[in-house]
PDB file of C-alpha atoms in Angstrom:
ATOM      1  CA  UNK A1453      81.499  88.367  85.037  1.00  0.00           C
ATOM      2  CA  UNK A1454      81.872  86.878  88.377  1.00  0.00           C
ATOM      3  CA  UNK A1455      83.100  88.916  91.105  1.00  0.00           C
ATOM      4  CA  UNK A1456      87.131  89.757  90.435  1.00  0.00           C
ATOM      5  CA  UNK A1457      89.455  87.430  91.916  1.00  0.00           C
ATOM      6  CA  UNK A1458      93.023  88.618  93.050  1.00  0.00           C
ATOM      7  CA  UNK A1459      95.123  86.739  91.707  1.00  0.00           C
ATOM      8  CA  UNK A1460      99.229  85.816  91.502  1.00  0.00           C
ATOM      9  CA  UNK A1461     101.316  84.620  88.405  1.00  0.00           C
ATOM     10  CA  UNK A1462     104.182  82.876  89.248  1.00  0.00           C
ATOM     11  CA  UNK A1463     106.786  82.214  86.892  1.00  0.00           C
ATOM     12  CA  UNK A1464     105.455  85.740  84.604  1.00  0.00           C
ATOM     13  CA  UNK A1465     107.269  86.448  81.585  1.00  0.00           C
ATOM     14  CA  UNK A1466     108.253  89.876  79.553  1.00  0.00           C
ATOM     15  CA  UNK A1467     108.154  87.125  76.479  1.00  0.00           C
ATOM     16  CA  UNK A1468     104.661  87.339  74.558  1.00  0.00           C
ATOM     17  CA  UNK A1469     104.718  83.897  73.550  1.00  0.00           C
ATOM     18  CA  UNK A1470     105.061  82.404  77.278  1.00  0.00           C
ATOM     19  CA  UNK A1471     101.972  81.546  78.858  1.00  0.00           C
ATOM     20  CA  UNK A1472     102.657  82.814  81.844  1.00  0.00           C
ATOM     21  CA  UNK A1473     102.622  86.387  79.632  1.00  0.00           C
ATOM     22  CA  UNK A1474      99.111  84.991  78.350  1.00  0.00           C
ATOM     23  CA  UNK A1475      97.866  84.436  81.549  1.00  0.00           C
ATOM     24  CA  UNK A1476      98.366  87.995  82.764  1.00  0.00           C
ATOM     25  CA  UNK A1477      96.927  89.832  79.836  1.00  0.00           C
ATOM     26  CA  UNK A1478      93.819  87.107  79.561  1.00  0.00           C
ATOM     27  CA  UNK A1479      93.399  87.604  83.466  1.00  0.00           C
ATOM     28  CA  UNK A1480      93.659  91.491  83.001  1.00  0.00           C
ATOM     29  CA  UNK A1481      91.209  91.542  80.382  1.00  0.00           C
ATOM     30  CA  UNK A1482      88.790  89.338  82.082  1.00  0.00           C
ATOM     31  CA  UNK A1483      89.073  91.886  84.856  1.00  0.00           C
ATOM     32  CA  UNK A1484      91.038  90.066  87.574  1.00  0.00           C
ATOM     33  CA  UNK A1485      93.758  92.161  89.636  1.00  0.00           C
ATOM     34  CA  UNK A1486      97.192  90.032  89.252  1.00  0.00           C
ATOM     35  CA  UNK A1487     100.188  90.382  90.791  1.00  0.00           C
ATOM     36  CA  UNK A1488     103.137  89.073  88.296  1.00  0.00           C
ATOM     37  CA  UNK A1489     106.284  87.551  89.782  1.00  0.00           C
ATOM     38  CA  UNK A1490     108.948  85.976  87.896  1.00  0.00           C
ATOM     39  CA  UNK A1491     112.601  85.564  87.294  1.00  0.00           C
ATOM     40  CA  UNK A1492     113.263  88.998  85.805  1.00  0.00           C
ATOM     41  CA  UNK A1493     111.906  92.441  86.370  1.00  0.00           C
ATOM     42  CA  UNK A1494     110.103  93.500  83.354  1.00  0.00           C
ATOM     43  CA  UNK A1495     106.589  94.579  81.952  1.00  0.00           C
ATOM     44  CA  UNK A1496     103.044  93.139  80.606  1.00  0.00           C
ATOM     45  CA  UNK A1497     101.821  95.963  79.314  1.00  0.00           C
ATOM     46  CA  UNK A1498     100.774  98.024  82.605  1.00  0.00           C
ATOM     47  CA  UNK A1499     101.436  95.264  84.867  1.00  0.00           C
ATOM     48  CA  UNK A1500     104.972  94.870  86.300  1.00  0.00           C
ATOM     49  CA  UNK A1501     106.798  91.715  86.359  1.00  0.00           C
ATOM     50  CA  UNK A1502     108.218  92.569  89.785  1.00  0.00           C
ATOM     51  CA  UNK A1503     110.841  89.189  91.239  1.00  0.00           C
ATOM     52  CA  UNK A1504     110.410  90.303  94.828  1.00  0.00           C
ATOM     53  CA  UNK A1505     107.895  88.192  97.038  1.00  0.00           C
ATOM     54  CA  UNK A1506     105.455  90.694  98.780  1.00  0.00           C
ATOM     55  CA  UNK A1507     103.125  90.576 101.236  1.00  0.00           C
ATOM     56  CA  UNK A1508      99.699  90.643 100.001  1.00  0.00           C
ATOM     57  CA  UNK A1509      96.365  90.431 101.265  1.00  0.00           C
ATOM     58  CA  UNK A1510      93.313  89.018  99.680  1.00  0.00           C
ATOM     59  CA  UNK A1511      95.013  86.822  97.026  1.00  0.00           C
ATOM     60  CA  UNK A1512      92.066  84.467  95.557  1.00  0.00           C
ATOM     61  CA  UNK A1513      94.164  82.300  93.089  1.00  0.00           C
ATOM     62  CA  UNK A1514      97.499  81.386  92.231  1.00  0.00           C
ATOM     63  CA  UNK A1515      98.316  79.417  88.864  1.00  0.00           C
ATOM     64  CA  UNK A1516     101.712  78.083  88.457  1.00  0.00           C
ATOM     65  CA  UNK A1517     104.158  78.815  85.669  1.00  0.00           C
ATOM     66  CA  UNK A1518     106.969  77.169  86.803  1.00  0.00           C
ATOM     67  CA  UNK A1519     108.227  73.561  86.709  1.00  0.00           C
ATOM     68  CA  UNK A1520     108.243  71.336  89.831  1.00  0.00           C
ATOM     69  CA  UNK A1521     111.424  71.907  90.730  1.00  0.00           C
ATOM     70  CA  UNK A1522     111.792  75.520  90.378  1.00  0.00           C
ATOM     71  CA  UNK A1523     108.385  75.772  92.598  1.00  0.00           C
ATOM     72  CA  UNK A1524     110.460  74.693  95.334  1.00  0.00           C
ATOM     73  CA  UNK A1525     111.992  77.658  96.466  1.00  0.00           C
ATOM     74  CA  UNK A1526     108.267  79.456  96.724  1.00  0.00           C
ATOM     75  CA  UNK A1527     106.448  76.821  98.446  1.00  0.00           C
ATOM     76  CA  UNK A1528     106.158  78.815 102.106  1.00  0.00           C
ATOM     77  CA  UNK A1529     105.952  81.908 100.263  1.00  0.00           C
ATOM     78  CA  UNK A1530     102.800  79.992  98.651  1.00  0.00           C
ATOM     79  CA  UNK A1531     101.460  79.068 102.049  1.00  0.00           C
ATOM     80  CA  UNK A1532     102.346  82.377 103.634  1.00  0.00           C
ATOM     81  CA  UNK A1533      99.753  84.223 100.966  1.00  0.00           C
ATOM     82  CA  UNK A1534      96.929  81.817 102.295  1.00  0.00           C
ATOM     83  CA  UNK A1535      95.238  81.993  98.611  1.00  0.00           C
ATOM     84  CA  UNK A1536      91.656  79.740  97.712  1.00  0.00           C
ATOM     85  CA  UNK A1537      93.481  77.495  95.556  1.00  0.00           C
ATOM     86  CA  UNK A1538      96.419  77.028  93.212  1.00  0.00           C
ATOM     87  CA  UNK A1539      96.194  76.188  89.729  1.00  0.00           C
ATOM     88  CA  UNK A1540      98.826  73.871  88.336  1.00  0.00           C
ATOM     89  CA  UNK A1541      98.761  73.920  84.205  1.00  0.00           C
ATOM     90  CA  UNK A1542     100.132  71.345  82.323  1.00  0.00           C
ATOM     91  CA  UNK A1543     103.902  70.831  83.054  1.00  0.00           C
ATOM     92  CA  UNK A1544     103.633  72.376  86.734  1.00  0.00           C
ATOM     93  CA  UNK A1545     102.111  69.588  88.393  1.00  0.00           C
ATOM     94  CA  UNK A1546     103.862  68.899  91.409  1.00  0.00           C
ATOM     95  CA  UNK A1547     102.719  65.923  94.315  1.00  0.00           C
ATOM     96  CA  UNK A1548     104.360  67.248  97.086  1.00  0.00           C
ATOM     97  CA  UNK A1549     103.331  70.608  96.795  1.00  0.00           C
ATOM     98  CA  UNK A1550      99.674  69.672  96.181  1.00  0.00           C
ATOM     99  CA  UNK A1551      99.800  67.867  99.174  1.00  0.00           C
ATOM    100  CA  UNK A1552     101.238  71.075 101.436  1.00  0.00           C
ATOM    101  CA  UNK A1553      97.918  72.994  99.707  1.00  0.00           C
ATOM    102  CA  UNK A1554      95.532  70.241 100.925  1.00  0.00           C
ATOM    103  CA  UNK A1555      97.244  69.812 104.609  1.00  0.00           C
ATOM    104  CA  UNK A1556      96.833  74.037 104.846  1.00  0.00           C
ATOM    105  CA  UNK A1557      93.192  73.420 103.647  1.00  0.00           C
ATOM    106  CA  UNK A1558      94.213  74.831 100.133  1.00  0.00           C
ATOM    107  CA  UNK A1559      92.286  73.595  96.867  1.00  0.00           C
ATOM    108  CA  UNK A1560      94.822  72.384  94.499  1.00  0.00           C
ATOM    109  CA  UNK A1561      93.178  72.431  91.018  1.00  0.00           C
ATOM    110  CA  UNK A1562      95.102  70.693  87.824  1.00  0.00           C
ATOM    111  CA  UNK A1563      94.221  72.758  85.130  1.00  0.00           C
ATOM    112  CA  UNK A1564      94.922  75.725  82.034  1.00  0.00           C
ATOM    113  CA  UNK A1565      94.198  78.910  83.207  1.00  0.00           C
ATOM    114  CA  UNK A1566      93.638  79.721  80.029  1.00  0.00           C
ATOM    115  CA  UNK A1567      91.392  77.517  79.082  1.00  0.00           C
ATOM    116  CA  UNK A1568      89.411  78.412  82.623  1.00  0.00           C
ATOM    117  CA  UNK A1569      88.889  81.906  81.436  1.00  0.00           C
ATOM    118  CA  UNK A1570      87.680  81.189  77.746  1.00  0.00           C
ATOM    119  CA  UNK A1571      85.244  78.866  79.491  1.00  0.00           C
ATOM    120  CA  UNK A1572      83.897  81.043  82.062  1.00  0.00           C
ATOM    121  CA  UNK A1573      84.852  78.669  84.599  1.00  0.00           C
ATOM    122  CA  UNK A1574      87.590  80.904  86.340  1.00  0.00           C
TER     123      UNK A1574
END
């Protein structure tokens, strides 16, 4: 495995068929440290769903789980955690925020997590 890469869920859900709830367990067993945020406090197996936006340090990736407009309301917390990139899956792609990323020299990368990870390409 490649070295592990910090890494932030946004839009994490307690529900096991949500992908964001995919996402951290797949991520977890690929050996990735996440941080899970979402709308509602909660638990993926060990890892809290925690709705508070903390400071962190080191953050690699984000990948999105949210739709366009309900990225809105993160997009300086997004910026303030200065991650590599930010993965949009399918449904979260969002123009205006990709172009924010690419003005703060952040890679903005359309893609599946999921799919990522089962193709070693995380």
């Amino acid at each position: 495995m490649d070295t592990p890469k910090h890494t932030v869920v946004l839009g994490a859900s307690p529900n096991p068929q949500r992908y964001g709830y995919l996402a951290v367990n797949r991520l977890r067993s690929h050996g990735h440290p996440v941080t899970a945020i979402g709308k509602r406090a909660g638990e993926i197996g060990d890892t809290p769903i925690i709705e508070e936006h903390p400071a962190l340090e080191g953050v690699d990736t984000i990948t999105l789980y949210l739709n366009p407009m309900n990225q809105v309301p993160y997009y300086d917390y997004i910026l303030s955690l200065k991650p590599k990139r930010v993965i949009f899956n399918p449904g979260t792609e969002n123009p205006e925020l990709e172009g924010l990323l690419r003005e703060n020299g952040i890679l903005a990368q359309e893609a599946c997590t999921l799919v990522l990870l089962s193709t070693g390409q995380f």
